[in-house]
mmCIF file of C-alpha atoms in Angstrom:
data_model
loop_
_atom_site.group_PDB
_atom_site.id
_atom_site.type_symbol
_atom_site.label_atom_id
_atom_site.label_comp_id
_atom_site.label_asym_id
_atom_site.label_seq_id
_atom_site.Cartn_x
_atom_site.Cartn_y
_atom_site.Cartn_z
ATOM 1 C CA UNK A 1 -46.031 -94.515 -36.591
ATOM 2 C CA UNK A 2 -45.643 -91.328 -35.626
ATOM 3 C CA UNK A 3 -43.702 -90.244 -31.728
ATOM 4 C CA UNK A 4 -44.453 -86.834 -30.381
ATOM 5 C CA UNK A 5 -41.873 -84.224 -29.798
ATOM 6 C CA UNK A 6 -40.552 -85.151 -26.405
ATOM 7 C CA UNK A 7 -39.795 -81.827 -25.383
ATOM 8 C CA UNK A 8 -43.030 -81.193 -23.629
ATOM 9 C CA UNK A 9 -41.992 -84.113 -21.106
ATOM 10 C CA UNK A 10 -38.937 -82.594 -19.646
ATOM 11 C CA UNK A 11 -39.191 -82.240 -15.722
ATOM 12 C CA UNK A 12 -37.711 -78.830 -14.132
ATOM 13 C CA UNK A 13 -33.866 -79.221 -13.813
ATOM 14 C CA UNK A 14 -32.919 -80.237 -10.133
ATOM 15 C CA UNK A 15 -29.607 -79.285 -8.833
ATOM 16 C CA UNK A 16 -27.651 -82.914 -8.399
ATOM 17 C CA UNK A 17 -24.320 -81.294 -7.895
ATOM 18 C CA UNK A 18 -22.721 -77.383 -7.893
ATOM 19 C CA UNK A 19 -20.537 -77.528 -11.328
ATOM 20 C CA UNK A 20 -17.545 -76.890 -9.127
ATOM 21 C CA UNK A 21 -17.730 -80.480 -7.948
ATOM 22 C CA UNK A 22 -17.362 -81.940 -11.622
ATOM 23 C CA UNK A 23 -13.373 -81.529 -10.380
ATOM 24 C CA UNK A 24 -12.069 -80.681 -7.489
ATOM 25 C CA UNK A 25 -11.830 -77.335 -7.100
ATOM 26 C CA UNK A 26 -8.858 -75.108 -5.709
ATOM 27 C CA UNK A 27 -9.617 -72.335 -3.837
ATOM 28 C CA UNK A 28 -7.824 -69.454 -5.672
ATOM 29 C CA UNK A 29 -7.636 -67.250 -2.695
ATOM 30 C CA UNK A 30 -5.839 -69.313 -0.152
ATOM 31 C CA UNK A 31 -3.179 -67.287 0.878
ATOM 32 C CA UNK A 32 -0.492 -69.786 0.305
ATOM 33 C CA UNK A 33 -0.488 -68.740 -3.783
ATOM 34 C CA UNK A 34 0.783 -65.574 -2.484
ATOM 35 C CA UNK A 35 3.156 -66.818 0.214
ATOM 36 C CA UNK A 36 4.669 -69.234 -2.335
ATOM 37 C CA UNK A 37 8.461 -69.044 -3.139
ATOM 38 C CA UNK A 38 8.314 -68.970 -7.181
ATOM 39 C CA UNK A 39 9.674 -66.484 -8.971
ATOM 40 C CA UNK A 40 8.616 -63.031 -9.431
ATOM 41 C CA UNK A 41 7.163 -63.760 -13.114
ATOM 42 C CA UNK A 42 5.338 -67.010 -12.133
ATOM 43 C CA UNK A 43 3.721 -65.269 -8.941
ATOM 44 C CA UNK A 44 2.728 -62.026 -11.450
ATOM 45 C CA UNK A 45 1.203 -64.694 -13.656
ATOM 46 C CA UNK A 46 -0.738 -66.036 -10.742
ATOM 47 C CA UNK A 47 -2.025 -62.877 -9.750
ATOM 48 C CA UNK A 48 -3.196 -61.606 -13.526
ATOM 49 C CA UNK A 49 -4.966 -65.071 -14.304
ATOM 50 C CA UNK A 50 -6.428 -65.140 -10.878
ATOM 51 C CA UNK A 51 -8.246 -61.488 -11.317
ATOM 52 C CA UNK A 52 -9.215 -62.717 -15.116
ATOM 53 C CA UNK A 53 -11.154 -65.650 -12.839
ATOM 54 C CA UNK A 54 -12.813 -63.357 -9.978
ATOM 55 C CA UNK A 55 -13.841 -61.005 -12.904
ATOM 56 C CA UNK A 56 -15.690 -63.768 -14.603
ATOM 57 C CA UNK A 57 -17.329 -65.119 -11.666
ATOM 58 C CA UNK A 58 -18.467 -61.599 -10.505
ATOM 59 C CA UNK A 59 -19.739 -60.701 -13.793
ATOM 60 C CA UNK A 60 -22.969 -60.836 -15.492
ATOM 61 C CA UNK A 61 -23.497 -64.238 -16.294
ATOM 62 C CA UNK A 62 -25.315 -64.502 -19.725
ATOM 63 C CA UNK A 63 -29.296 -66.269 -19.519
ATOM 64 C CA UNK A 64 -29.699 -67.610 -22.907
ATOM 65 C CA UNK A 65 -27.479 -71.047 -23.677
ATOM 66 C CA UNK A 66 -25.217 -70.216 -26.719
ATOM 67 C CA UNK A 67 -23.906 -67.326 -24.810
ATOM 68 C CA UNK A 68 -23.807 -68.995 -21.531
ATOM 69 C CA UNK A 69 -21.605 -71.557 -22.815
ATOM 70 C CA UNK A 70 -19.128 -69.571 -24.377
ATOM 71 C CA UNK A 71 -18.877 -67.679 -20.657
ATOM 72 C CA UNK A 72 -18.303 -71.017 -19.788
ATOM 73 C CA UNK A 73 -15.856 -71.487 -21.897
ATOM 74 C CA UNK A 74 -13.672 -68.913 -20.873
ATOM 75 C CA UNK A 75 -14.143 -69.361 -17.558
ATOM 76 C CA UNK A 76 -12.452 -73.425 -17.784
ATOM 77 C CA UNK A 77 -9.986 -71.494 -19.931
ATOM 78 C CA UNK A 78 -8.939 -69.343 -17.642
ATOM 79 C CA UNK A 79 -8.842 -72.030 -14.522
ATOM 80 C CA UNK A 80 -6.741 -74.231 -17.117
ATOM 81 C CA UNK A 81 -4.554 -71.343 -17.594
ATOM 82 C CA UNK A 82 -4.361 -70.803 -13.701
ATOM 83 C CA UNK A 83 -3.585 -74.725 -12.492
ATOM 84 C CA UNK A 84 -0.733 -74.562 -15.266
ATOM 85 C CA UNK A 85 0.912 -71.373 -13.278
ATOM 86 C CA UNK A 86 0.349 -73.309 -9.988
ATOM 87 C CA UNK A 87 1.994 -76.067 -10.900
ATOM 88 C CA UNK A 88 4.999 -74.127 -12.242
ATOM 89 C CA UNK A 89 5.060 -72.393 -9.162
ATOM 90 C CA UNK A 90 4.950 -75.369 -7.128
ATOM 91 C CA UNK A 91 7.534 -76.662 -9.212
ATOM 92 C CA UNK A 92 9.264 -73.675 -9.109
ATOM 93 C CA UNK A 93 8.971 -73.832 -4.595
ATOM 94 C CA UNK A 94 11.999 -75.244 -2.958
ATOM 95 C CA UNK A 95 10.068 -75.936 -0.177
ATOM 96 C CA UNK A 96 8.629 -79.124 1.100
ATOM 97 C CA UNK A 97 5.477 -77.803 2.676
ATOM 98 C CA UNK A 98 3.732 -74.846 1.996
ATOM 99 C CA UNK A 99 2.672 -72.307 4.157
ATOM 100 C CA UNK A 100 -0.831 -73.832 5.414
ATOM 101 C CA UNK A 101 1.517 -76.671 6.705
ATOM 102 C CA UNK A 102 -0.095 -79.070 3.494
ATOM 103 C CA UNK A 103 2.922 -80.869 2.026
ATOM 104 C CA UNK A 104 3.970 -79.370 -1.814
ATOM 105 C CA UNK A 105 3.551 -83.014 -2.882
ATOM 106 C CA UNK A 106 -0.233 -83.372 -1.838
ATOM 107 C CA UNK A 107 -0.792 -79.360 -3.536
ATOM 108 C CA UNK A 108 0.709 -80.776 -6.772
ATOM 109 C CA UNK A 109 -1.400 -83.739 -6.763
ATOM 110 C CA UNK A 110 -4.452 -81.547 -6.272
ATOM 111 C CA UNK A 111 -3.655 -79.033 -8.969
ATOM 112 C CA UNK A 112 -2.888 -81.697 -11.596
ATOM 113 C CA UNK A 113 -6.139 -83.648 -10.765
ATOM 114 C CA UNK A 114 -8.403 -80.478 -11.257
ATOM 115 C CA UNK A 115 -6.604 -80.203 -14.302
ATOM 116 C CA UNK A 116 -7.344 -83.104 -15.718
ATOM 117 C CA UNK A 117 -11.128 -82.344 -14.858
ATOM 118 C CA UNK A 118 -10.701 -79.008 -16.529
ATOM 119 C CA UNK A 119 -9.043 -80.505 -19.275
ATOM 120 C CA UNK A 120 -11.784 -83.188 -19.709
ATOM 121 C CA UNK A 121 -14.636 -80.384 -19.395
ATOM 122 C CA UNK A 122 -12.539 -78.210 -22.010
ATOM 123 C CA UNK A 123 -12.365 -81.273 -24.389
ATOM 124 C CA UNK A 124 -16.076 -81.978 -24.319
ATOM 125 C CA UNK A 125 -16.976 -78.097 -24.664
ATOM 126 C CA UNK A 126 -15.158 -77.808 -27.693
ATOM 127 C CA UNK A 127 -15.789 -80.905 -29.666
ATOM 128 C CA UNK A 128 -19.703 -81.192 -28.042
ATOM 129 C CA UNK A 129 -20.749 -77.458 -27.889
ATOM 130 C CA UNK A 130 -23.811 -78.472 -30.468
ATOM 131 C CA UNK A 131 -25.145 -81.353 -28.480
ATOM 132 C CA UNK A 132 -24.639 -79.646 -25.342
ATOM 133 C CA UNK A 133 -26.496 -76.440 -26.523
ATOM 134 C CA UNK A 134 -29.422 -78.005 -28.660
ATOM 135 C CA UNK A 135 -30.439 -80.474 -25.492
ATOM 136 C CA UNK A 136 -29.838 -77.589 -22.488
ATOM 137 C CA UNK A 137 -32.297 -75.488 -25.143
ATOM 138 C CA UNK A 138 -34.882 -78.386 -24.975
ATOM 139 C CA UNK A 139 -34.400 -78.472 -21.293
ATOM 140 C CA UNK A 140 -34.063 -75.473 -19.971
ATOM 141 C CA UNK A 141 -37.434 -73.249 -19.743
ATOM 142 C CA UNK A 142 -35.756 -70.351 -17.002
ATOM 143 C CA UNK A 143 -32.061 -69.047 -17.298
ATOM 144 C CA UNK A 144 -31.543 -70.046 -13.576
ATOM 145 C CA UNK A 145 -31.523 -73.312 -14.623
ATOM 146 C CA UNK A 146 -28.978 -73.290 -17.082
ATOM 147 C CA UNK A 147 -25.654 -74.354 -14.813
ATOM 148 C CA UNK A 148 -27.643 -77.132 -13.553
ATOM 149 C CA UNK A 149 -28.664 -78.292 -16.990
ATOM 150 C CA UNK A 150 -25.089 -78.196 -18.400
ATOM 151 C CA UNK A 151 -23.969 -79.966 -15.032
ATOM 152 C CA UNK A 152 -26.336 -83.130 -16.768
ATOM 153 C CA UNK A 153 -25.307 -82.658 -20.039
ATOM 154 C CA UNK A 154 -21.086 -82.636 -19.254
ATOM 155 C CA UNK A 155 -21.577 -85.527 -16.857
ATOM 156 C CA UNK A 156 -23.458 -87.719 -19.618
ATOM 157 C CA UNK A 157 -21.097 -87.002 -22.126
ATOM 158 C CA UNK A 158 -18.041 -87.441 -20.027
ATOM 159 C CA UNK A 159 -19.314 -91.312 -19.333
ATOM 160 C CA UNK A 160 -20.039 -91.932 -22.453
ATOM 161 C CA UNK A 161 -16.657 -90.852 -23.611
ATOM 162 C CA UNK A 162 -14.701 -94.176 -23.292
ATOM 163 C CA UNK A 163 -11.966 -93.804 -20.628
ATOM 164 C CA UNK A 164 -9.397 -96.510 -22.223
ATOM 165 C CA UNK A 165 -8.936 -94.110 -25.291
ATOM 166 C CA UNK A 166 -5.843 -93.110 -26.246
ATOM 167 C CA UNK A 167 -5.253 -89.759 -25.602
ATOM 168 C CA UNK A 168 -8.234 -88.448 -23.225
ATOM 169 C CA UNK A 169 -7.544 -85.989 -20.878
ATOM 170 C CA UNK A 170 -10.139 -86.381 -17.898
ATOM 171 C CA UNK A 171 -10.690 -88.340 -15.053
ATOM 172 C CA UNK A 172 -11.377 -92.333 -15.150
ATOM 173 C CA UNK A 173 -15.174 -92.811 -15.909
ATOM 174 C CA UNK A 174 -17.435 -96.232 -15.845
ATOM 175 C CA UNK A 175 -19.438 -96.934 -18.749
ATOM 176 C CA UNK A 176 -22.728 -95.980 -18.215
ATOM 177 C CA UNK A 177 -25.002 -99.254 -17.057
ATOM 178 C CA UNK A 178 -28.475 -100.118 -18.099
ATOM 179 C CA UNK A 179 -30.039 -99.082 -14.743
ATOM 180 C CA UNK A 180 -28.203 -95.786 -14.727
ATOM 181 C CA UNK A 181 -29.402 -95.016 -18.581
ATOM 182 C CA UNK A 182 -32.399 -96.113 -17.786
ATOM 183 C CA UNK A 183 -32.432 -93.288 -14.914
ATOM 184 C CA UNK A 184 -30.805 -90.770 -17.367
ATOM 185 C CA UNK A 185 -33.637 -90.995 -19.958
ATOM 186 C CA UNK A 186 -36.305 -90.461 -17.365
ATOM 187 C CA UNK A 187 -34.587 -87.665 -15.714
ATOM 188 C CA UNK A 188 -34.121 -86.020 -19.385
ATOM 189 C CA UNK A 189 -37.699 -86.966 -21.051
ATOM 190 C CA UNK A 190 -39.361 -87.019 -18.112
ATOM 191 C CA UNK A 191 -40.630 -90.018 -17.991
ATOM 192 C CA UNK A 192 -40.829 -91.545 -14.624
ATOM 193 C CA UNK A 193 -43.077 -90.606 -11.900
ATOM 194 C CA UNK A 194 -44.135 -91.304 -8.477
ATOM 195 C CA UNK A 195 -47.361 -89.951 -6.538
ATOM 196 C CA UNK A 196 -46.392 -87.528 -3.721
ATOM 197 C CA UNK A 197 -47.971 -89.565 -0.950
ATOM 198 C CA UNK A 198 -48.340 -93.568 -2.076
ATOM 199 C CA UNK A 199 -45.002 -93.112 -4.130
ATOM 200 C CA UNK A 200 -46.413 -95.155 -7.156
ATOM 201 C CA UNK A 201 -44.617 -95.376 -9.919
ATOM 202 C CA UNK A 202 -45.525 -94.867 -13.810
ATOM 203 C CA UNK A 203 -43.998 -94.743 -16.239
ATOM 204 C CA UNK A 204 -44.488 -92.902 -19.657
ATOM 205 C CA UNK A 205 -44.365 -94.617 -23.384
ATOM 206 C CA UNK A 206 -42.939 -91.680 -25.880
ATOM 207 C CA UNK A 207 -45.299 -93.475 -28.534
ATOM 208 C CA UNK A 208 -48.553 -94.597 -27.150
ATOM 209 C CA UNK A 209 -48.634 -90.625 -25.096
ATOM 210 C CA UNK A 210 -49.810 -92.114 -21.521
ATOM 211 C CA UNK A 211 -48.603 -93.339 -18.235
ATOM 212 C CA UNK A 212 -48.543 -97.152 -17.873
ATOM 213 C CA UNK A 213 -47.277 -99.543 -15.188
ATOM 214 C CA UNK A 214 -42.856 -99.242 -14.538
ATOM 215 C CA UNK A 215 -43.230 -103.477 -15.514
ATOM 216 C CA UNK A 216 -44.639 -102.620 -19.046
ATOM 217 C CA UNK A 217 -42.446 -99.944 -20.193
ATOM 218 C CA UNK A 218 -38.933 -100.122 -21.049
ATOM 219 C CA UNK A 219 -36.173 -98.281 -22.483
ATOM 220 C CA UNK A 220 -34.482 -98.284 -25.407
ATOM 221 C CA UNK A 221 -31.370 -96.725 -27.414
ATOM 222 C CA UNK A 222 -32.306 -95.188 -30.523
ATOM 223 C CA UNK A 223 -28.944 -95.818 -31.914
ATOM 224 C CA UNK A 224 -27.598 -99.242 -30.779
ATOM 225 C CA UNK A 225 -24.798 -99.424 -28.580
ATOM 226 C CA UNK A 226 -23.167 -101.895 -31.223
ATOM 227 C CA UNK A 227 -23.080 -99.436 -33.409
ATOM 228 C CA UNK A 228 -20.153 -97.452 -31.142
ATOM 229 C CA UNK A 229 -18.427 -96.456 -34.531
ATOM 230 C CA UNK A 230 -16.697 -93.200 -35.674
ATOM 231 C CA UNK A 231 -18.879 -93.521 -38.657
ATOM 232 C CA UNK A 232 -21.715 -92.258 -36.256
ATOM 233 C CA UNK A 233 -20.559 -88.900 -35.266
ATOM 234 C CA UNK A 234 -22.155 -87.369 -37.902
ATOM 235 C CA UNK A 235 -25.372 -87.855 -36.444
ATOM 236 C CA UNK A 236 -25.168 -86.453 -33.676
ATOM 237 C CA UNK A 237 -22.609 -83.634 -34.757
ATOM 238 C CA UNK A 238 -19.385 -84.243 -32.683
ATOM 239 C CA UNK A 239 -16.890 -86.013 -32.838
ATOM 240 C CA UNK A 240 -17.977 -88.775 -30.641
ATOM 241 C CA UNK A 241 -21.287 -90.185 -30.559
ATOM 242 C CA UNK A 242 -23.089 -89.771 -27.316
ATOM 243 C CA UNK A 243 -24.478 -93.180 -28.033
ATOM 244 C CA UNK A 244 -25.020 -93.587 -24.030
ATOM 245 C CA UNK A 245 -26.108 -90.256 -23.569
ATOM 246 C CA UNK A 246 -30.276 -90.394 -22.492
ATOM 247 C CA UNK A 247 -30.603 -88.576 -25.908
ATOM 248 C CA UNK A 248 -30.071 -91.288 -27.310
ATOM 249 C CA UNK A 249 -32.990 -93.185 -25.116
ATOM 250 C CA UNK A 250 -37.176 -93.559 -25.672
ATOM 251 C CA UNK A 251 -39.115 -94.929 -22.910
ATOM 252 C CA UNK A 252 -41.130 -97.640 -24.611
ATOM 253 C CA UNK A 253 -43.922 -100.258 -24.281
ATOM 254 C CA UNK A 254 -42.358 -103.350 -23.788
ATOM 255 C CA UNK A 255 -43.936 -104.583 -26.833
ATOM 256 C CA UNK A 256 -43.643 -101.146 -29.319
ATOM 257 C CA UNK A 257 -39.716 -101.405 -27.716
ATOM 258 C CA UNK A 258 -39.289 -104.893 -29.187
ATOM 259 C CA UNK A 259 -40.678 -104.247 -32.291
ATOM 260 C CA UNK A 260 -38.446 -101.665 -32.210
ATOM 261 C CA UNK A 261 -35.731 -103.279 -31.636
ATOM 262 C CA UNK A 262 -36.156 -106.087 -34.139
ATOM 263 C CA UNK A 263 -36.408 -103.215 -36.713
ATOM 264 C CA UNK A 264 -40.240 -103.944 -37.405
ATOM 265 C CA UNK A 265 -41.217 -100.450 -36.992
ATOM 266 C CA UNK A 266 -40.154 -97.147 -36.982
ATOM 267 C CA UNK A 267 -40.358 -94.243 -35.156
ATOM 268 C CA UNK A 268 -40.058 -90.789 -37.039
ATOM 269 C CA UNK A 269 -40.170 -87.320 -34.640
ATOM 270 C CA UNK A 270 -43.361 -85.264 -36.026
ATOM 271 C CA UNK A 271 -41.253 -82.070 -35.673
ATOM 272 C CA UNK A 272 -43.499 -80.479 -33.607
#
């Protein structure tokens, strides 16, 4: 049995959140970075990293992906680079509050927790760049949606990235839950849809090719979930398997997805 290429499915990219908000963002031009008491070498530090910053954001910002991720790149770099001088300033500060009145204790605890989100969004860049780039390219059809396509593609990749491990930098996430996955995959095949005015809902099977009732359609993980192994990684070309990631979801007839599942058939891409 053959599935068609599932790229011709993909809805236009809507906005769910700004980038910014996959941390919490400090604004680099409050003036209490300047009114700071650090020394003379941390503040120049400040000042140099946060021009490198402002430079980048005012810039041309690259429209095709492989180039717009390595601008992205730099740009977490140089944020990373920035909350580390922060927090040696604030370190640094012998005061208890700074000068917008906000205690130093509640600044630290701001700085360190956007960068941990840097840190996380650094981690997945640089061990994930190939995932992230080949499924933004089968997304992406206009270069103005290219921050809103990596926005889906980081936040999938940070919940499938298992928060107990040893050693990972970013914020607590949940494992991703059936319902949710199931909402993933139709967001990124494009396989769920509801009529403007009645709001019906269909859904789409990726190997029968035609919209059938939500009840008769499921979804399904290519890869199984039991199969969460560093053996894996391969596949997918990182160093962790996406395995919860929607691209590693079909939408399915119920009956197709059980056959499926109990390894009766298979499903092999046409390459088209």
């Amino acid at each position: 049995m053959t599935m068609a290429s599932s790229s011709s499915h993909h809805p236009p990219i809507t906005p769910e959140r700004q980038i910014n908000r996959l941390h919490s963002e400090i604004d680099t031009d409050s003036p209490v970075w300047d009114n700071i008491d650090c020394t003379p070498s941390t503040k120049s530090t400040m000042r140099k990293l946060k021009r490198k910053v402002s430079d980048l954001s005012d810039g041309e910002v690259p429209t095709k992906t492989a180039p717009w991720l390595d601008y992205r790149y730099a740009v977490v770099k140089n944020q990373l680079s920035l909350r580390e001088a922060q927090l040696q300033a604030l370190s640094e500060s012998a005061a208890e509050a700074l000068s917008d009145g906000k205690p130093k204790l509640e600044w630290q605890e701001l700085v360190k927790k956007d960068l941990q989100g840097l840190e996380a969004e650094m981690m997945i860049l640089m061990s994930n760049k190939k995932i992230i780039e080949g499924d933004m390219n089968d997304t992406v059809v206009s270069p103005d949606q290219l921050a809103n396509a990596y926005v889906l593609e980081l936040r999938s990749l940070l919940e499938a990235t298992s928060s107990g491990k040893k050693g990972y930098l970013g914020p607590k996430q949940p494992r991703l839950d059936g319902k949710l996955f199931v909402e993933r995959v139709d967001e990124y095949l494009g396989t769920g849809y509801k009529a403007p005015v009645t709001e019906d809902g269909l859904k789409w099977c990726n190997v029968l090719g035609y919209w059938l009732a939500p009840s008769s359609v499921t979804c399904a993980h290519i890869i199984p979930l039991s199969w969460d192994t560093k053996e894996l990684a391969y596949l997918f070309g990182s160093d962790e398997p996406p395995l919860t990631s929607p691209r590693n979801g079909l939408s399915l007839q119920t009956k197709i997805e059980e056959a499926f599942d109990n390894n009766w058939i298979v499903i092999v891409p046409d390459g088209t």
